[in-house]
PDB file of C-alpha atoms in Angstrom:
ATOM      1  CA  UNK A   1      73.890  95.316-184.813  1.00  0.00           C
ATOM      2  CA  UNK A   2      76.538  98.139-184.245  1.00  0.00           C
ATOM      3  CA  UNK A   3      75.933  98.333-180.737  1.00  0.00           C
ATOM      4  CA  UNK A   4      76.803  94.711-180.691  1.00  0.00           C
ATOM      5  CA  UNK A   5      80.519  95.348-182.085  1.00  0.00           C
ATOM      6  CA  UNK A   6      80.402  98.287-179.663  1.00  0.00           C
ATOM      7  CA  UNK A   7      79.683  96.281-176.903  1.00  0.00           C
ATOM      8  CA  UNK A   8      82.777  93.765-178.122  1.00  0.00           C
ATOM      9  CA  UNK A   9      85.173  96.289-178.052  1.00  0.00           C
ATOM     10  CA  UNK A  10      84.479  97.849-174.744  1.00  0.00           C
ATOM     11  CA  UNK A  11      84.745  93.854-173.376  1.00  0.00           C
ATOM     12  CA  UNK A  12      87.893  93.379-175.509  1.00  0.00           C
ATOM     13  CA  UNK A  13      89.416  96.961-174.217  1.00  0.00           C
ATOM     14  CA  UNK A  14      88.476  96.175-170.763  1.00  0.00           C
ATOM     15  CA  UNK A  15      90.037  92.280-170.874  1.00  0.00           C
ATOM     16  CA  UNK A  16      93.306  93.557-172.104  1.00  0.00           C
ATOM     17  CA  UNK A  17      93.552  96.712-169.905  1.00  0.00           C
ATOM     18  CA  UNK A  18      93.199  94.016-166.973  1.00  0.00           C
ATOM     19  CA  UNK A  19      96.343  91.960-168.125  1.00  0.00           C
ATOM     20  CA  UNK A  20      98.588  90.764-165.259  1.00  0.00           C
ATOM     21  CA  UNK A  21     101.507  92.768-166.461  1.00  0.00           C
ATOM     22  CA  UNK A  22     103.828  91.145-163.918  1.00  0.00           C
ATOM     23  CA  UNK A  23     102.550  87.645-165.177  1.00  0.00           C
ATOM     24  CA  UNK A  24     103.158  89.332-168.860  1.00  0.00           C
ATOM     25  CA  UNK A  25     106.356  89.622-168.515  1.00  0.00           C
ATOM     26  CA  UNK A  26     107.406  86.475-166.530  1.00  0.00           C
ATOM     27  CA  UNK A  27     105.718  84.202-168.925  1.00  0.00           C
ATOM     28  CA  UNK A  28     107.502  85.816-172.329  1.00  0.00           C
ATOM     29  CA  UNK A  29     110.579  85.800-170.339  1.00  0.00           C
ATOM     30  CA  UNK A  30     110.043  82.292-169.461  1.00  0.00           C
ATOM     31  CA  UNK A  31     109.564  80.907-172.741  1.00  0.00           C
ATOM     32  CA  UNK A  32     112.516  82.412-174.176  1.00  0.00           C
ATOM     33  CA  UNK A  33     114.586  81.283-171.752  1.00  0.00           C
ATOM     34  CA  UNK A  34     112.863  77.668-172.358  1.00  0.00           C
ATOM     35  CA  UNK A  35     113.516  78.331-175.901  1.00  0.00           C
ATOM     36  CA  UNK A  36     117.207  78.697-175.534  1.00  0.00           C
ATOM     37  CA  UNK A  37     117.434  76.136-173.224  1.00  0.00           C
ATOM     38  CA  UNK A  38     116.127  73.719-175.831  1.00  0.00           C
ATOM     39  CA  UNK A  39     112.619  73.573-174.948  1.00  0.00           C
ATOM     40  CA  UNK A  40     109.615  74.169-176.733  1.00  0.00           C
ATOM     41  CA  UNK A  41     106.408  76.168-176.083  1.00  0.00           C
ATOM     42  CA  UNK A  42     103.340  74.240-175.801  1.00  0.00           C
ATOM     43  CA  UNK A  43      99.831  75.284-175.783  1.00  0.00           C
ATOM     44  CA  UNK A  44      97.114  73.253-174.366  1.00  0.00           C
ATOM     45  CA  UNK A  45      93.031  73.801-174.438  1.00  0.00           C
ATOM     46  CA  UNK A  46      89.835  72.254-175.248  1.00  0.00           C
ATOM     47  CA  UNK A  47      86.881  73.379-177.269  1.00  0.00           C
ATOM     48  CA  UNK A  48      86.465  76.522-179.065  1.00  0.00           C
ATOM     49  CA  UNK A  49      90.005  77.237-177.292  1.00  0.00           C
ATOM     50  CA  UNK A  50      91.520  74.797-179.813  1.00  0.00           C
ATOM     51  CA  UNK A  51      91.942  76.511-182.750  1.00  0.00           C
ATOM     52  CA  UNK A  52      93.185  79.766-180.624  1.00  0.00           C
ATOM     53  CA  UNK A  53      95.891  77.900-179.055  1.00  0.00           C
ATOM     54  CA  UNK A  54      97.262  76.529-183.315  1.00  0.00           C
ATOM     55  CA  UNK A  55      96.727  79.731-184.295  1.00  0.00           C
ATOM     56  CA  UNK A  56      99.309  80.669-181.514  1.00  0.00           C
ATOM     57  CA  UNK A  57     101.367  77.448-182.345  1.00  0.00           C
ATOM     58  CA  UNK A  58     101.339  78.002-186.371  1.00  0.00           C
ATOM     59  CA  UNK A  59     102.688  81.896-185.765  1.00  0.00           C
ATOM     60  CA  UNK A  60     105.582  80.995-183.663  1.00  0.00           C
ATOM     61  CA  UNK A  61     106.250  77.733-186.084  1.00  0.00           C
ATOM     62  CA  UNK A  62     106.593  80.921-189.010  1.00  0.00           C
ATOM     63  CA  UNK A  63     109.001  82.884-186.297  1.00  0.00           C
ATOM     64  CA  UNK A  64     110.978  78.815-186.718  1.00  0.00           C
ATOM     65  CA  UNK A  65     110.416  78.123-183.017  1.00  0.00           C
ATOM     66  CA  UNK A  66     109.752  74.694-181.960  1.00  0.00           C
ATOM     67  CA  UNK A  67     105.760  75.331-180.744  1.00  0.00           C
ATOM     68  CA  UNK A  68     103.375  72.385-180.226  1.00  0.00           C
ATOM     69  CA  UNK A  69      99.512  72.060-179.538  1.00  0.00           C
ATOM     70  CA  UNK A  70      98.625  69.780-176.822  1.00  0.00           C
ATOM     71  CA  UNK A  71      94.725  69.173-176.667  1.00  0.00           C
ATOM     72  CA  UNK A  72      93.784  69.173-173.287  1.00  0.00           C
ATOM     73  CA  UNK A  73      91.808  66.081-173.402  1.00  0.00           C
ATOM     74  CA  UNK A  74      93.660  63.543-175.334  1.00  0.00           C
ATOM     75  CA  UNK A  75      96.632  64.834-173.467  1.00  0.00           C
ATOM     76  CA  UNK A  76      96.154  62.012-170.499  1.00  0.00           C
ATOM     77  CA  UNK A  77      95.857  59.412-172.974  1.00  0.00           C
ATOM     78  CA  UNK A  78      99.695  59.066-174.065  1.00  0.00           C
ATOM     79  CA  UNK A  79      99.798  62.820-175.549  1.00  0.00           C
ATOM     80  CA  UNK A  80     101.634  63.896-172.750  1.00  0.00           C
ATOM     81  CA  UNK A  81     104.972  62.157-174.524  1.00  0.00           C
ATOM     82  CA  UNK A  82     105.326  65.273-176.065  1.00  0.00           C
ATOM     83  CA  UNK A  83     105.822  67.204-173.400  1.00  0.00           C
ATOM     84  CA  UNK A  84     109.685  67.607-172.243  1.00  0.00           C
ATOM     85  CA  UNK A  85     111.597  68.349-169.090  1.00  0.00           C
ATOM     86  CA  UNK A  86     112.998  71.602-169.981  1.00  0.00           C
ATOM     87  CA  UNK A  87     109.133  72.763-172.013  1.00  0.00           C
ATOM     88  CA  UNK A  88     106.698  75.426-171.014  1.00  0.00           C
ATOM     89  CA  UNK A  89     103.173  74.501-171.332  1.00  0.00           C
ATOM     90  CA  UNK A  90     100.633  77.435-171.355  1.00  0.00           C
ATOM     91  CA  UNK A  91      96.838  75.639-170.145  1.00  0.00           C
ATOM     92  CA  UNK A  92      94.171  77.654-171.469  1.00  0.00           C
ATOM     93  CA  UNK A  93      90.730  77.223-169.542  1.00  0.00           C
ATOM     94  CA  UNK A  94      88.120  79.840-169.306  1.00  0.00           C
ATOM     95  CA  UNK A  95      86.569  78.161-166.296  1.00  0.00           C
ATOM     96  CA  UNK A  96      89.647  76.640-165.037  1.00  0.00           C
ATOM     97  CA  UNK A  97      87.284  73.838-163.591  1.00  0.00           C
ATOM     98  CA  UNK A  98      86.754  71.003-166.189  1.00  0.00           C
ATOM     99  CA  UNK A  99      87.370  67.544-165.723  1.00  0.00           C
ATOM    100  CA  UNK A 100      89.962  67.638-168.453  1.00  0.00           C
ATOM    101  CA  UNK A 101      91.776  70.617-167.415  1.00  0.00           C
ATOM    102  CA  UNK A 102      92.082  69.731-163.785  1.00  0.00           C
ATOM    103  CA  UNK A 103      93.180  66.538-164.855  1.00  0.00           C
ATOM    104  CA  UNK A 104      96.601  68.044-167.049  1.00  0.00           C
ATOM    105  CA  UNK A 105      97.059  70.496-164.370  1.00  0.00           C
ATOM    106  CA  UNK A 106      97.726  68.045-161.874  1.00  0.00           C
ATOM    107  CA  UNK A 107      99.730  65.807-163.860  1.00  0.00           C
ATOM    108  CA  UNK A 108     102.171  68.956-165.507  1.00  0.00           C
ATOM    109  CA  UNK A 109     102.788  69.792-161.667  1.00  0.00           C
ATOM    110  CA  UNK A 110     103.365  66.253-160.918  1.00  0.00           C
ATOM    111  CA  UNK A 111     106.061  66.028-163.329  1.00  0.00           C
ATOM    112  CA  UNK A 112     107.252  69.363-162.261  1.00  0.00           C
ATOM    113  CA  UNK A 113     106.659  71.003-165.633  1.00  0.00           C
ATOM    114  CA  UNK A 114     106.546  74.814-166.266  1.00  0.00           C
ATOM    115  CA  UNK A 115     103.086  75.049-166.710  1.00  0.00           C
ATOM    116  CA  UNK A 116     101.448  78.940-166.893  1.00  0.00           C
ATOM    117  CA  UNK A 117      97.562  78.589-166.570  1.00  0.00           C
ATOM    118  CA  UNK A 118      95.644  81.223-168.880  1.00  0.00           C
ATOM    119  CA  UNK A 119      92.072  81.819-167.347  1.00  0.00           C
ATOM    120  CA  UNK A 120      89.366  84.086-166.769  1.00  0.00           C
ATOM    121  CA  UNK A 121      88.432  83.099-162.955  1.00  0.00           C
ATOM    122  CA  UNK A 122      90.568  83.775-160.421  1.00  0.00           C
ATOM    123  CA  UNK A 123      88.848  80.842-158.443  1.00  0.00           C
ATOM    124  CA  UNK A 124      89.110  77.702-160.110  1.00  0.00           C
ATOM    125  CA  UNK A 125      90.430  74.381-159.204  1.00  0.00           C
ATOM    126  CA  UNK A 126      92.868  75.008-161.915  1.00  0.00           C
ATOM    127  CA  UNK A 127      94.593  77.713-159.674  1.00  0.00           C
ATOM    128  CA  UNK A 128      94.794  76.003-156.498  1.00  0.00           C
ATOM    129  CA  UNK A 129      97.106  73.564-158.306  1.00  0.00           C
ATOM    130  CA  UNK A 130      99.137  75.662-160.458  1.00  0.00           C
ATOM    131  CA  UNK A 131     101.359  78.422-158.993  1.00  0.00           C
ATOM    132  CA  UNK A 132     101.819  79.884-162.285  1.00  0.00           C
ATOM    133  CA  UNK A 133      98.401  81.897-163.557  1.00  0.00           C
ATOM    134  CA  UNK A 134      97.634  84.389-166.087  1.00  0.00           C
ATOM    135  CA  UNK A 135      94.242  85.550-164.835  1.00  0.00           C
ATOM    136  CA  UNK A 136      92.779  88.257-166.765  1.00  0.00           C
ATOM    137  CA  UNK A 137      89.130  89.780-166.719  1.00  0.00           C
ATOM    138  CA  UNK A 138      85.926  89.221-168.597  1.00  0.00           C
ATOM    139  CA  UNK A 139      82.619  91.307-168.583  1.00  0.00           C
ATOM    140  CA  UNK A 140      80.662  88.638-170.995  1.00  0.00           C
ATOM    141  CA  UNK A 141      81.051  86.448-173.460  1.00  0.00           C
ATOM    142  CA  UNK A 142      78.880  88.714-175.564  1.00  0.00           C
ATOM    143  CA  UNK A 143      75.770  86.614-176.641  1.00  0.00           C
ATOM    144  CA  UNK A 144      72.257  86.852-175.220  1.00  0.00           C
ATOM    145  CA  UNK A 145      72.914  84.039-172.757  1.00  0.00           C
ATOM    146  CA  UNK A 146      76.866  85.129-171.936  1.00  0.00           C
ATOM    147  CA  UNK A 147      77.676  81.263-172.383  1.00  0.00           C
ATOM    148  CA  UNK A 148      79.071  80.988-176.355  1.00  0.00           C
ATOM    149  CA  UNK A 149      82.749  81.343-176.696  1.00  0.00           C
ATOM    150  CA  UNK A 150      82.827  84.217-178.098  1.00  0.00           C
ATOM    151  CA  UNK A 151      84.763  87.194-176.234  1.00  0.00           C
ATOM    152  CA  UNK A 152      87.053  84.989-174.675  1.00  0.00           C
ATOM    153  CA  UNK A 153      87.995  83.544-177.447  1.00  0.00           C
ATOM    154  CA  UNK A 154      89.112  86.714-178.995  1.00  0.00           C
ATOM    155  CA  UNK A 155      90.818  87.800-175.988  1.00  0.00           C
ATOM    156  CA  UNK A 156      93.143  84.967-175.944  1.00  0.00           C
ATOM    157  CA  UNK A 157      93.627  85.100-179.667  1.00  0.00           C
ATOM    158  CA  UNK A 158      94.592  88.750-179.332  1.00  0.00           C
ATOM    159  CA  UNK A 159      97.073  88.227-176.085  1.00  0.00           C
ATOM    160  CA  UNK A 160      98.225  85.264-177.416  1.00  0.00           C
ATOM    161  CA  UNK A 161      99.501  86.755-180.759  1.00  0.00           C
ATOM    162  CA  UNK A 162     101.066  90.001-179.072  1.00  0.00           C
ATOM    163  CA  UNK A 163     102.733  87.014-176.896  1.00  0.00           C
ATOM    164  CA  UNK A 164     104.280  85.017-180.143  1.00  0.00           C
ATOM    165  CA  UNK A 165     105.113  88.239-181.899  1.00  0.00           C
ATOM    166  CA  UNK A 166     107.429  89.000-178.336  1.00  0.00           C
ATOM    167  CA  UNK A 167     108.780  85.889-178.205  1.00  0.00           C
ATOM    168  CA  UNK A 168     109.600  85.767-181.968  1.00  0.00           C
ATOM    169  CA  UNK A 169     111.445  89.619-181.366  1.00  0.00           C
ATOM    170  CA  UNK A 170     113.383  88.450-178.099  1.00  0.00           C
ATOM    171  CA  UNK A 171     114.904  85.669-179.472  1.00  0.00           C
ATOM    172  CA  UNK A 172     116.215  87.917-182.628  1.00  0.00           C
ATOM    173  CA  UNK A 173     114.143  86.683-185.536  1.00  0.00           C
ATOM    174  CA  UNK A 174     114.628  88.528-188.851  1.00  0.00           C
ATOM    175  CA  UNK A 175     112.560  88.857-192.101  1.00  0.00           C
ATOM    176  CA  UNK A 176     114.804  86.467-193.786  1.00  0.00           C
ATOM    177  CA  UNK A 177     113.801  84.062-191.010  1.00  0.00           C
ATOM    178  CA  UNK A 178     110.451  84.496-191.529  1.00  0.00           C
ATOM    179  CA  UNK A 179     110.711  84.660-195.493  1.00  0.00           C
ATOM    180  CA  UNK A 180     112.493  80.889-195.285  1.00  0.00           C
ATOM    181  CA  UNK A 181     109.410  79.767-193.290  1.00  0.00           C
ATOM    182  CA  UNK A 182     106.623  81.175-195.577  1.00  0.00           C
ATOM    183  CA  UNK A 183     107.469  80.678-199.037  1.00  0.00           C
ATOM    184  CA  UNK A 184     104.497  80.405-200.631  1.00  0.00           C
ATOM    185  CA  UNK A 185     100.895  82.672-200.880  1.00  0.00           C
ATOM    186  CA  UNK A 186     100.880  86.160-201.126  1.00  0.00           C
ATOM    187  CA  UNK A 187     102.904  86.708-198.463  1.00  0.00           C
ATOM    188  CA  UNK A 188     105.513  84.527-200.176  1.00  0.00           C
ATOM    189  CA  UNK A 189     105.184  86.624-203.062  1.00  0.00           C
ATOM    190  CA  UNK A 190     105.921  89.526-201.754  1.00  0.00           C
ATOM    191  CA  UNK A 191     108.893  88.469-199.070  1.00  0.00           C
ATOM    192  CA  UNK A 192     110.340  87.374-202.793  1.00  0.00           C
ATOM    193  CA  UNK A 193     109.910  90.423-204.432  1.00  0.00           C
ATOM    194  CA  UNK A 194     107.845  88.938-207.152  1.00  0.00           C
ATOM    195  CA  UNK A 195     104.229  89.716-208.569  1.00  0.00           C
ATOM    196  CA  UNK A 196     101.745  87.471-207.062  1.00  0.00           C
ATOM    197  CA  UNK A 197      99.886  87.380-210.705  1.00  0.00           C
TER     198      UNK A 197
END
């Protein structure tokens, strides 16, 4: 079982080492200018990639920006009113070549929206219709069969955070921003200064 979490690590270590540090940049960048602008940052995916992209959402909602979740498929049946003209839309996709995905990607660049695919394969149909792409590299998923979202997953959970916590320190956001945002739990407790017992 240890060699398992070994095994993680070494694909975790060797996903982040292959970040596109140009992209990096140009996509925090982006989405604090789009923040300043008066545009929000929306994340987009489908599956397991679902509760990644709220967990990415509900951290920069704590920071007080304006972040939405767009699921990939209901997002061609009406849920793409919620994406604006000035927004930045980050499309996660492992593959890059479902129906769904293909689908949004094709109608964010019809509509000429900011849209910043997140994938794992440099070849996709995804990519050939996106100029924007965050491409980053992935030994295995990690399971017997290397099919279960499972070190992708993590990848984009840990990218995504170091992503929100950028954003969040770029556009100036102080403790007392956060502490108005998360008043309650233990955390709330202890922004407060007050025993959580």
């Amino acid at each position: 079982m240890i060699d398992y979490y070994s095994e993680v690590v070494n694909t975790i270590v060797d996903s982040l080492e292959s970040i596109p540090i140009e992209a990096y940049e140009e996509i925090i960048t982006e989405s604090v200018l789009t923040l300043k602008n008066g545009g929000k940052i929306i994340a987009s995916g489908l599956g397991k990639n679902v509760p990644i992209c709220e967990k990415f959402v509900g951290t920069l909602n704590s920071l007080g920006i304006d972040a939405r979740f767009l699921h990939t498929n209901t997002a061609v049946h009406g849920d793409l009113g919620i994406v604006g003209k000035n927004d930045i839309v980050y499309l996660l996709s492992k593959g890059g070549n479902t129906h769904e995905t293909v689908a949004l990607a094709e109608q964010l660049k019809n509509r000429g929206t900011d849209t910043w695919l997140m994938t794992f394969t440099e070849h996709c149909k995804s990519a050939e219709i996106l100029d924007k792409r965050f491409i980053m590299h992935l030994i295995n998923e990690g399971d017997e069969w290397d099919i279960v979202p499972n070190n992708s997953t993590t990848v984009y959970l840990i990218v995504l955070q170091g992503i929100a916590l950028e954003i969040g320190k770029r556009m100036d956001v102080t403790l007392d921003d956060f502490r108005i945002n998360h008043p309650g739990g233990g955390i709330g407790a202890r922004l407060s200064g007050k025993d959580l017992w």
